[in-house]
Tab-separated table of C-alpha atoms in Angstrom:
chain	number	residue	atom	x	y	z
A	26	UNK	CA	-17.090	4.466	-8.071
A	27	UNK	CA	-14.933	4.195	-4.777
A	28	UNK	CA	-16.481	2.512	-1.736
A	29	UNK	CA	-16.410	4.134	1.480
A	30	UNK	CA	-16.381	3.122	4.513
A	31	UNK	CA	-17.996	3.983	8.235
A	32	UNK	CA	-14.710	6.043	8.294
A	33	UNK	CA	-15.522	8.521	5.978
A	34	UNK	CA	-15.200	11.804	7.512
A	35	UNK	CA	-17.814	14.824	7.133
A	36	UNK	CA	-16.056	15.505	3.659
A	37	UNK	CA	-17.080	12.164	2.287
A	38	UNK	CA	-13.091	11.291	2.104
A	39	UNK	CA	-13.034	7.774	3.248
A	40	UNK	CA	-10.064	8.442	5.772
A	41	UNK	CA	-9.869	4.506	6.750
A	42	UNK	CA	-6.930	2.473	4.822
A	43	UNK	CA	-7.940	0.389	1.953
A	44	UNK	CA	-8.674	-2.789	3.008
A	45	UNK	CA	-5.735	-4.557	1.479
A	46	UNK	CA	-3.443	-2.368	3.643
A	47	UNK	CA	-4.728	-3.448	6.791
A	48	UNK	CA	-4.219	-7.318	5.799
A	49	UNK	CA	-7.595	-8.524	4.654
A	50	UNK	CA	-6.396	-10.383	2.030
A	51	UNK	CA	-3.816	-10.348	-1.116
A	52	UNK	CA	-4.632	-7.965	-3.963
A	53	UNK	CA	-4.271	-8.352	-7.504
A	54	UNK	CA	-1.847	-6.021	-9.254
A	55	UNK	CA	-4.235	-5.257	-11.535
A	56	UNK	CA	-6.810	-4.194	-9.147
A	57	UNK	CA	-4.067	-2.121	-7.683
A	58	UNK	CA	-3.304	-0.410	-10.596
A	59	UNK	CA	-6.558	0.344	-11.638
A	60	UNK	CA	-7.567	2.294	-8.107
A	61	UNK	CA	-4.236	3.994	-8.496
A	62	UNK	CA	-5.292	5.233	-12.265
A	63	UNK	CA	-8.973	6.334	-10.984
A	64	UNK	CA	-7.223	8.074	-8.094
A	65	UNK	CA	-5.054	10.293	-10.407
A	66	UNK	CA	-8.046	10.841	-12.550
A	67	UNK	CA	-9.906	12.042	-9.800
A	68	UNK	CA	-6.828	14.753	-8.699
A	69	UNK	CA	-6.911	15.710	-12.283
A	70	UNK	CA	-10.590	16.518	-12.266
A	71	UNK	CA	-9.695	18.785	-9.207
A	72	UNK	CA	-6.788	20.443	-10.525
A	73	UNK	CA	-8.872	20.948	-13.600
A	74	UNK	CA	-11.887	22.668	-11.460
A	75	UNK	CA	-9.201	24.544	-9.528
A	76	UNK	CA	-8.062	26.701	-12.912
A	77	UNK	CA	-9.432	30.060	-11.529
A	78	UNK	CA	-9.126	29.984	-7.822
A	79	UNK	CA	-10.643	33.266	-6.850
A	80	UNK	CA	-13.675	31.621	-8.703
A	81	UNK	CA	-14.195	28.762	-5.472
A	82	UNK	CA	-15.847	30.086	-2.616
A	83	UNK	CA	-14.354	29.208	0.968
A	84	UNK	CA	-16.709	27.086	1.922
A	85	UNK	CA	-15.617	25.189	-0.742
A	86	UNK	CA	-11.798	25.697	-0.207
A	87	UNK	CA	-11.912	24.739	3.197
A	88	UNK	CA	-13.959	21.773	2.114
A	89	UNK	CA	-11.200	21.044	-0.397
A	90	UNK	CA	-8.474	21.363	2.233
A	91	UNK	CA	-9.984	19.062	4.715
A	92	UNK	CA	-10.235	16.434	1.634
A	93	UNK	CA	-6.962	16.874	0.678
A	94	UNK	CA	-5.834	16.181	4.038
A	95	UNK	CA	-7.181	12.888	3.858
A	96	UNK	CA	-5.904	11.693	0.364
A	97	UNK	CA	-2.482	12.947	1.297
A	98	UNK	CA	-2.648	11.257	4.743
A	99	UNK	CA	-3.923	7.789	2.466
A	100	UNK	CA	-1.499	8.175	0.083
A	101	UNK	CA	1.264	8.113	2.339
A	102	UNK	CA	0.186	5.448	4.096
A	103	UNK	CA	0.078	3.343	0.889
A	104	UNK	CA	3.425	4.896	-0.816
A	105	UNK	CA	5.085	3.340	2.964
A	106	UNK	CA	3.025	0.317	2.651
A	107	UNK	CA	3.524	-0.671	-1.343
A	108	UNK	CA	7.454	0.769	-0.486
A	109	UNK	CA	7.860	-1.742	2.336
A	110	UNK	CA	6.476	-4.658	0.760
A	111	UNK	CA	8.825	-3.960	-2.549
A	112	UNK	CA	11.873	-3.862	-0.527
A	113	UNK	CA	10.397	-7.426	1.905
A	114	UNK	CA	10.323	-8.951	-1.709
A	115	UNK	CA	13.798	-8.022	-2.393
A	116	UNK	CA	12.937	-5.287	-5.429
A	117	UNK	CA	15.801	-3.463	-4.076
A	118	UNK	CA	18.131	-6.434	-4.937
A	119	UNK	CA	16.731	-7.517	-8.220
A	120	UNK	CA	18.248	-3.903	-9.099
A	121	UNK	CA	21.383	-4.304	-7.574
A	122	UNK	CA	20.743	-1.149	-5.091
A	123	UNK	CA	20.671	-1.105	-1.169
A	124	UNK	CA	17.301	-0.500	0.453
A	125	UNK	CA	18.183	3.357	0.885
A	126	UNK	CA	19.169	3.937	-2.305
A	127	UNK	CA	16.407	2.384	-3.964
A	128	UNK	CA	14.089	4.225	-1.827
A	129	UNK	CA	15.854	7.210	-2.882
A	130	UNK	CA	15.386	6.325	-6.744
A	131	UNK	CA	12.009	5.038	-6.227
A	132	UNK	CA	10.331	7.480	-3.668
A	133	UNK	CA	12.940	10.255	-3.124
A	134	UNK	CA	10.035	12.924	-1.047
A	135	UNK	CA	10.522	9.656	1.629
């Protein structure tokens, strides 16, 4: 399903940016939108295995909290990437708001 890279750490979180992040080339929003989907299907899986916690052992919990370190850390980096490139295309403008303010509308944990 997801492609990793030689970055992967000893979780198997692939801890490198995606590849449209670091410039390689232009995206489709569709493409986009369809990582993004699998990506919250994937948390929901976890929060769905995650119903009895007592029930996880701790090598799996630390495991788990190494991983998570590494989604959080990429999803960051593309919530500041995908926020950046809205407000360089003027997003901000189109709804009549300043670049703080729509920030604040748009990603208010920025």
């Amino acid at each position: 399903m997801f492609e990793t890279s030689a970055r992967a750490d000893a979780t198997g979180v692939d801890t490198a940016a995606p590849m449209w992040v670091l410039g390689s080339g232009r995206t489709s929003g569709g493409e986009l939108l369809e990582a993004m989907g699998e990506a919250g299907q994937a948390l929901g899986r976890a929060r769905a295995a995650v119903v009895e916690p007592t029930s996880v052992d701790e090598h799996a919990l630390t495991r788990s909290l190494e991983a998570l370190m590494g989604v959080r850390a990429v999803g960051e980096t593309l919530a500041l990437t995908i926020a950046g490139e809205g407000l360089s295309r003027g997003l901000n403008v189109e709804s009549g708001l300043n670049a703080h303010d729509w920030l604040a509308v748009r990603c208010p944990w920025m």
